[in-house]
Amino acid sequence: MSLDMLTIPAQCVAESRIAELDYNNIEFGKIFADHMLVADYKDSAWQIPQILPYGNMSLSPATSAIHYGQSIFEGMKAYKDANGDILLFRPLDNFRRLNKSAERMCMPAITEDIFMQGLEQLLRLDAAWVPPTPGCALYIRPFMFATDEFIGVRPSSNYRFAVFTCPVGAYYGQALKVAIEPHYVRSAEGGAGFAKAAGNYGAALLPAKAMQERGYHQLIWTDAREHKYIEESGTMNLMFVLDGKLITPPVSTTILAGITRDSVLQLAQGLGYTVEERKVSVDELVEAYKAGMLQEAFGTGTAATIAQIATIHYDGLDMDLPAVEGREISNRISTELDKIKTGEAPDLYNWVHRISL
Ligand SMILES: *Cc1c(COP(=O)(O)O)cnc(C)c1O
C-alpha cells in the first residue's frame, strides 16, 4: 500500500487541551498531545491508518501482547527551530530499528509510508505541542503490539501500530552515580537485548530498584557469561574516555544500537578524536581509574542525549571521576548534537528531517 499523496483520515478533537500545558514546568510522560496515530494489521496487511483523539483503547482481556509480550516500541524527539519548523532527528533510523525489533519478536514490519507520513501528519496536527522553549522537545512514542484474542502461545495474526506524543522539559539531570551489576543479567547472546521489546524493560526493574536502594541512580549491565565486560546502562549506551580516546562496547545481540550512540561516534570522528568500538572490561576501567586515565564516562540516549556519570561503583570501590565541567569530549559533542537537533548548527550528516508548517 502506498500512501503517496494520500491524506490519512483524521478525526480531530473539538477543543485542544494545550492550555493545560505549562511550558515552564513540564512533567515527563504525563501530559499527552491531542492526537494519536493508529494502524491495524489484519488479513496479512496493514490497513489504512487513522489519526484519532488521544484516548483509551478497548482491548480484550485475552489480547496476546499482555500475556506473552509481543510488544515493541521506539523513542524519538521533535524540536522546533527558530522559524517554527518541526525538526525530527534521524526518524528513518527509528523506523528501521522498530522493524528490527519486529523481526526479532516475530511481528510484521511496518511500512515506511505509514511510519513517516503518519508521523508527519500527526506532528502537523499537533504542532502547537512541540515546545519552542530551548531544551524542551516533543517526545514521540511509536509502538506495536499483538492483538489476537487468543491465549495459546504462538505469533499473533493481528497487530496494532500506534504513535502518541508528549511534551518533555529540559533534562537538567545531575551527574549519575552508577554501580556495576555483578549478579543480574539484562540480555544474553542470542537473546533479544538488541530489540526495544517490552519485556526487556520489565525484567530490568527489580535489579535497578535494588541498586537504587543501595544509593545508586542506575546500574551498569555486564555480559551474561562472565560479568566481566561492560554492556550498557538503563536505556543508555555507555562511553568512556580513557587516556584521551573515546571507547564504547560494540553493538551485538545483547546491546541496543542507540541512534544517539551512533551520532556521538560519527561526530567524535569528524572532530578528529580517536574512537574505538571494542569490548571494555571492568578490570580495564578499574586499572585506568587507578592510573588516573579514566577521564570521562557518560550514557547516550534520546532522553538525555548525554548523561554524565560522576561515580562508578564496583566491588567496594567508588570510582569518582573528574568534574563534569572539565570533560572536553562529552561536553563538546553534547553541545554540538543539541545544536544540530534544533537547527542551530548546519546538518552536515543529513540527520534532520524537517517538517515545514
Ligand atoms: C533506547 C535505548 C538506548 C538508546 O537508544 P537511542 O536511540 O540513542 O535513544 C540504549 N539502550 C537501550 C537498552 C535502549 O532501550
Coordinates of C-alpha atoms and ligand atoms in Angstrom, one line a residue:
M1 CA 0.0 0.0 0.0
S2 CA 1.4 3.4 -0.9
L3 CA 0.1 6.5 0.8
D4 CA 1.7 8.8 -1.7
M5 CA -0.4 12.0 -1.9
L6 CA -2.9 10.3 0.3
T7 CA -4.1 12.1 3.4
I8 CA -4.5 9.9 6.5
P9 CA -8.1 10.3 7.7
A10 CA -8.2 12.3 10.8
Q11 CA -10.8 12.6 13.5
C12 CA -9.8 15.8 15.3
V13 CA -10.5 16.9 18.8
A14 CA -13.3 19.5 19.2
E15 CA -11.1 21.5 21.5
S16 CA -7.4 21.3 22.1
R17 CA -6.1 20.5 25.7
I18 CA -3.0 22.6 25.0
A19 CA -4.0 25.2 27.5
E20 CA -3.3 22.6 30.3
L21 CA 0.4 22.7 29.3
D22 CA 2.7 24.8 31.4
Y23 CA 5.8 25.1 29.1
N24 CA 8.0 26.1 32.1
N25 CA 7.1 23.1 34.2
I26 CA 6.6 20.1 32.0
E27 CA 6.3 16.8 33.9
F28 CA 7.8 13.9 31.9
G29 CA 5.4 11.4 30.4
K30 CA 2.2 12.6 32.0
I31 CA 0.6 15.0 29.5
F32 CA -0.2 13.8 26.1
A33 CA -0.8 15.8 22.9
D34 CA -4.3 15.9 21.4
H35 CA -4.0 13.2 18.8
M36 CA -2.6 9.7 18.1
L37 CA -1.9 7.7 15.0
V38 CA -3.4 4.1 14.9
A39 CA -2.9 1.5 12.2
D40 CA -4.1 -2.1 12.4
Y41 CA -2.6 -5.2 10.8
K42 CA -5.1 -7.9 9.7
D43 CA -5.5 -10.4 6.9
S44 CA -1.7 -10.2 6.4
A45 CA -1.8 -6.5 5.5
W46 CA -1.6 -3.1 7.2
Q47 CA -4.9 -1.3 6.9
I48 CA -5.3 2.4 6.2
P49 CA -4.1 4.3 9.3
Q50 CA -6.2 6.8 11.2
I51 CA -5.5 9.8 13.3
L52 CA -7.7 9.9 16.4
P53 CA -8.1 12.0 19.5
Y54 CA -5.6 10.7 22.1
G55 CA -7.5 8.3 24.3
N56 CA -8.1 4.8 25.7
M57 CA -8.1 1.7 23.6
S58 CA -10.5 -1.1 24.3
L59 CA -8.8 -4.5 24.5
S60 CA -9.9 -8.0 25.2
P61 CA -8.5 -9.5 28.4
A62 CA -7.1 -12.2 26.1
T63 CA -5.1 -9.8 24.0
S64 CA -2.0 -11.8 23.4
A65 CA 0.6 -9.0 23.9
I66 CA -0.5 -8.7 27.5
H67 CA 0.3 -12.3 28.2
Y68 CA 3.3 -13.2 26.0
G69 CA 4.9 -9.8 25.4
Q70 CA 4.9 -9.5 21.6
S71 CA 5.2 -5.7 22.1
I72 CA 7.9 -3.3 20.9
F73 CA 8.4 0.4 21.0
E74 CA 10.6 3.3 19.8
G75 CA 11.5 6.7 21.4
M76 CA 12.4 9.8 19.5
K77 CA 12.1 13.6 19.8
A78 CA 10.9 16.5 17.7
Y79 CA 12.2 20.1 18.2
K80 CA 11.2 23.5 16.9
D81 CA 13.7 25.7 15.2
A82 CA 13.9 29.5 15.2
N83 CA 11.4 29.6 12.3
G84 CA 8.9 27.3 14.0
D85 CA 9.6 24.4 11.7
I86 CA 9.5 21.0 13.3
L87 CA 12.7 19.0 13.2
L88 CA 12.8 15.3 13.6
F89 CA 16.2 13.7 14.4
R90 CA 17.1 10.6 12.3
P91 CA 13.5 9.3 12.2
L92 CA 14.3 6.7 9.5
D93 CA 16.7 5.1 11.9
N94 CA 13.9 4.7 14.4
F95 CA 11.8 3.3 11.6
R96 CA 14.5 0.7 10.7
R97 CA 15.1 -0.2 14.3
L98 CA 11.4 -0.7 15.0
N99 CA 11.4 -3.2 12.2
K100 CA 14.5 -5.0 13.5
S101 CA 12.7 -5.3 16.8
A102 CA 9.6 -6.5 15.0
E103 CA 11.5 -9.2 13.1
R104 CA 13.1 -10.5 16.4
M105 CA 9.7 -10.6 18.1
C106 CA 8.1 -12.4 15.1
M107 CA 5.9 -9.4 14.2
P108 CA 5.2 -7.8 10.8
A109 CA 7.3 -4.9 9.5
I110 CA 5.6 -1.5 9.5
T111 CA 5.8 0.3 6.1
E112 CA 7.8 3.4 5.7
D113 CA 4.8 5.2 4.4
I114 CA 2.7 4.6 7.5
F115 CA 5.6 5.4 9.8
M116 CA 6.9 8.6 8.1
Q117 CA 3.7 10.0 6.7
G118 CA 1.8 9.1 9.8
L119 CA 4.4 10.9 11.9
E120 CA 4.4 13.9 9.6
Q121 CA 0.6 14.3 9.6
L122 CA 0.4 13.7 13.3
L123 CA 3.0 16.4 14.1
R124 CA 1.4 18.9 11.7
L125 CA -1.8 18.5 13.5
D126 CA -0.2 18.7 17.0
A127 CA 2.5 21.3 16.0
A128 CA 1.5 23.5 18.9
W129 CA 2.5 20.8 21.3
V130 CA 6.2 20.9 20.2
P131 CA 7.6 23.3 22.8
P132 CA 9.5 26.2 21.4
T133 CA 11.5 26.5 24.6
P134 CA 15.2 25.7 24.5
G135 CA 16.0 22.3 25.8
C136 CA 12.3 21.2 25.6
A137 CA 11.0 18.8 22.9
L138 CA 8.1 16.7 21.9
Y139 CA 8.8 13.0 22.9
I140 CA 7.4 10.6 20.3
R141 CA 6.4 7.1 21.2
P142 CA 5.8 4.7 18.3
F143 CA 4.8 1.2 19.4
M144 CA 3.3 -2.1 18.1
F145 CA 1.7 -4.9 19.9
A146 CA -0.1 -8.2 19.2
T147 CA -3.8 -8.0 19.3
D148 CA -5.1 -11.6 18.7
E149 CA -7.8 -12.5 21.2
F150 CA -6.2 -15.9 21.9
I151 CA -4.2 -17.3 24.8
G152 CA -2.3 -20.0 23.0
V153 CA 1.4 -19.2 22.7
R154 CA 2.0 -18.5 19.0
P155 CA 2.7 -15.4 16.9
S156 CA -0.3 -13.3 16.7
S157 CA -2.1 -12.7 13.3
N158 CA -3.3 -9.3 14.2
Y159 CA -1.3 -6.3 15.4
R160 CA -1.8 -2.6 16.2
F161 CA 0.8 0.1 15.5
A162 CA 0.3 3.4 17.2
V163 CA 2.1 6.7 17.9
F164 CA 1.4 9.2 20.6
T165 CA 3.4 12.1 21.7
C166 CA 4.1 14.1 24.9
P167 CA 6.0 17.3 25.6
V168 CA 9.1 17.0 27.7
G169 CA 11.1 19.5 29.6
A170 CA 14.8 20.2 29.6
Y171 CA 16.9 17.5 31.1
Y172 CA 18.7 19.1 34.0
G173 CA 19.9 15.8 35.4
Q174 CA 22.7 15.7 37.9
A175 CA 25.7 13.6 37.0
L176 CA 24.8 10.0 37.8
K177 CA 26.1 7.6 40.4
V178 CA 26.1 4.1 38.8
A179 CA 27.2 0.7 40.0
I180 CA 28.4 -2.3 38.0
E181 CA 25.9 -5.2 38.3
P182 CA 27.7 -8.4 39.5
H183 CA 24.7 -10.7 39.5
Y184 CA 21.6 -9.9 37.4
V185 CA 21.7 -10.0 33.6
R186 CA 19.7 -7.9 31.1
S187 CA 20.5 -9.8 28.0
A188 CA 22.5 -12.8 26.8
E189 CA 24.0 -13.6 23.4
G190 CA 21.3 -14.9 21.1
G191 CA 18.6 -13.2 23.2
A192 CA 16.6 -10.1 22.3
G193 CA 18.6 -7.4 24.1
F194 CA 19.1 -5.5 20.8
A195 CA 15.4 -5.2 20.4
K196 CA 13.3 -2.5 22.1
A197 CA 10.9 -5.3 23.2
A198 CA 8.7 -4.5 26.2
G199 CA 9.9 -7.5 28.4
N200 CA 13.5 -6.4 28.4
Y201 CA 12.5 -3.3 30.4
G202 CA 10.1 -5.1 32.8
A203 CA 12.8 -7.6 33.7
A204 CA 15.3 -4.7 34.4
L205 CA 13.1 -3.0 37.0
L206 CA 14.0 -5.2 40.0
P207 CA 17.8 -5.1 39.6
A208 CA 17.6 -1.3 39.0
K209 CA 15.4 -0.8 42.1
A210 CA 17.8 -2.9 44.2
M211 CA 20.7 -0.7 43.1
Q212 CA 18.7 2.5 43.9
E213 CA 18.2 1.2 47.4
R214 CA 21.9 1.0 47.7
G215 CA 22.2 4.7 46.8
Y216 CA 22.9 4.5 43.0
H217 CA 20.8 6.0 40.3
Q218 CA 21.4 3.3 37.8
L219 CA 23.3 0.1 37.2
I220 CA 25.7 -0.9 34.6
W221 CA 25.0 -4.3 33.0
T222 CA 27.8 -6.7 32.3
D223 CA 27.9 -9.6 30.0
A224 CA 25.8 -12.7 30.9
R225 CA 28.6 -15.2 30.6
E226 CA 31.3 -13.8 32.9
H227 CA 30.1 -10.4 34.3
K228 CA 33.4 -9.2 33.0
Y229 CA 32.6 -6.8 30.2
I230 CA 30.6 -3.6 30.2
E231 CA 27.3 -3.6 28.3
E232 CA 25.0 -0.6 28.8
S233 CA 23.1 1.2 31.5
G234 CA 19.3 1.6 31.8
T235 CA 18.1 2.8 28.4
M236 CA 21.5 4.3 27.5
N237 CA 24.6 3.1 25.8
L238 CA 27.9 3.8 27.6
M239 CA 31.0 5.6 26.6
F240 CA 34.3 6.2 28.3
V241 CA 37.2 8.5 27.7
L242 CA 40.4 6.6 28.5
D243 CA 43.7 8.4 28.0
G244 CA 42.1 10.8 25.5
K245 CA 40.4 8.1 23.4
L246 CA 36.6 7.7 23.2
I247 CA 35.8 4.0 23.8
T248 CA 32.4 2.2 23.7
P249 CA 31.4 -1.5 23.6
P250 CA 30.4 -2.7 20.1
V251 CA 26.7 -3.4 19.4
S252 CA 25.8 -7.0 19.4
T253 CA 22.7 -9.1 20.0
T254 CA 22.9 -8.1 23.7
I255 CA 23.4 -4.3 23.3
L256 CA 20.9 -2.0 21.8
A257 CA 22.2 0.0 18.8
G258 CA 21.4 3.5 20.1
I259 CA 20.9 6.3 17.5
T260 CA 22.5 8.8 19.9
R261 CA 25.4 6.4 20.3
D262 CA 26.0 6.3 16.5
S263 CA 25.6 10.1 16.2
V264 CA 28.2 10.7 19.0
L265 CA 30.7 8.3 17.4
Q266 CA 30.3 10.0 14.0
L267 CA 30.6 13.5 15.5
A268 CA 33.7 12.5 17.5
Q269 CA 35.4 11.0 14.5
G270 CA 34.5 14.1 12.5
L271 CA 36.1 16.3 15.2
G272 CA 39.3 14.3 15.0
Y273 CA 39.0 12.2 18.2
T274 CA 40.2 8.6 18.3
V275 CA 37.2 6.4 18.6
E276 CA 37.3 2.7 19.5
E277 CA 34.4 0.3 19.4
R278 CA 35.6 -2.7 21.3
K279 CA 34.9 -4.7 24.5
V280 CA 35.7 -2.8 27.7
S281 CA 36.3 -5.0 30.7
V282 CA 35.6 -4.0 34.2
D283 CA 39.2 -4.6 35.1
E284 CA 40.3 -2.2 32.4
L285 CA 38.2 0.5 33.8
V286 CA 39.4 -0.1 37.4
E287 CA 43.1 -0.1 36.2
A288 CA 42.5 3.1 34.1
Y289 CA 40.9 4.7 37.1
K290 CA 43.8 3.8 39.4
A291 CA 46.3 5.2 36.8
G292 CA 44.3 8.5 36.6
M293 CA 43.3 7.7 33.0
L294 CA 39.6 7.3 33.4
Q295 CA 38.8 10.9 32.3
E296 CA 35.1 10.8 31.2
A297 CA 32.1 8.4 31.4
F298 CA 28.7 9.0 30.1
G299 CA 25.5 7.4 28.9
T300 CA 23.9 8.2 25.5
G301 CA 20.2 8.0 24.7
T302 CA 17.3 10.0 23.3
A303 CA 16.1 11.1 26.8
A304 CA 19.2 12.9 28.0
T305 CA 21.3 12.9 24.8
I306 CA 24.4 12.7 27.0
A307 CA 24.1 11.8 30.7
Q308 CA 27.3 12.4 32.6
I309 CA 28.4 9.8 35.1
A310 CA 30.0 11.1 38.3
T311 CA 30.8 7.9 40.1
I312 CA 31.1 4.2 39.1
H313 CA 30.9 1.7 41.9
Y314 CA 32.5 -1.8 41.6
D315 CA 33.1 -4.3 44.3
G316 CA 33.5 -1.9 47.3
L317 CA 35.3 0.8 45.2
D318 CA 33.6 4.1 44.4
M319 CA 35.5 5.5 41.3
D320 CA 34.9 9.2 41.4
L321 CA 35.5 10.8 38.1
P322 CA 36.9 14.3 37.2
A323 CA 34.4 17.2 37.5
V324 CA 31.9 17.3 34.6
E325 CA 32.8 20.9 33.7
G326 CA 36.3 19.8 32.6
R327 CA 35.2 17.0 30.3
E328 CA 36.3 18.1 26.9
I329 CA 34.9 15.4 24.6
S330 CA 31.5 14.8 26.0
N331 CA 30.7 18.4 26.6
R332 CA 31.8 19.4 23.2
I333 CA 29.8 16.7 21.5
S334 CA 26.7 17.2 23.7
T335 CA 26.6 20.9 22.7
E336 CA 27.2 20.1 19.0
L337 CA 24.5 17.5 18.9
D338 CA 21.9 19.7 20.6
K339 CA 22.6 22.4 18.1
I340 CA 22.2 20.1 15.2
K341 CA 18.9 18.8 16.6
T342 CA 17.4 22.2 17.0
G343 CA 18.7 23.6 13.7
E344 CA 21.3 26.0 15.2
A345 CA 24.2 24.2 13.6
P346 CA 24.4 23.0 10.0
D347 CA 23.2 19.5 9.4
L348 CA 26.4 18.1 7.8
Y349 CA 25.4 14.5 8.3
N350 CA 21.8 14.8 6.9
W351 CA 20.3 13.7 10.2
V352 CA 17.4 16.3 10.4
H353 CA 14.0 15.6 8.8
R354 CA 12.3 19.0 8.6
I355 CA 8.6 19.5 8.6
S356 CA 7.8 23.0 7.3
L357 CA 4.4 24.1 8.5
Ligands
LIG1 C1 16.6 3.1 23.6 C2 17.8 2.5 24.2 C3 19.1 3.1 24.1 C4 19.3 4.4 23.4 O1 18.9 4.5 22.1 P1 18.7 5.9 21.4 O2 18.4 5.5 20.0 O3 20.0 6.6 21.5 O4 17.7 6.6 22.2 C5 20.1 2.4 24.6 N1 19.9 1.2 25.3 C6 18.7 0.7 25.5 C7 18.6 -0.6 26.2 C8 17.6 1.3 24.9 O5 16.4 0.8 25.1

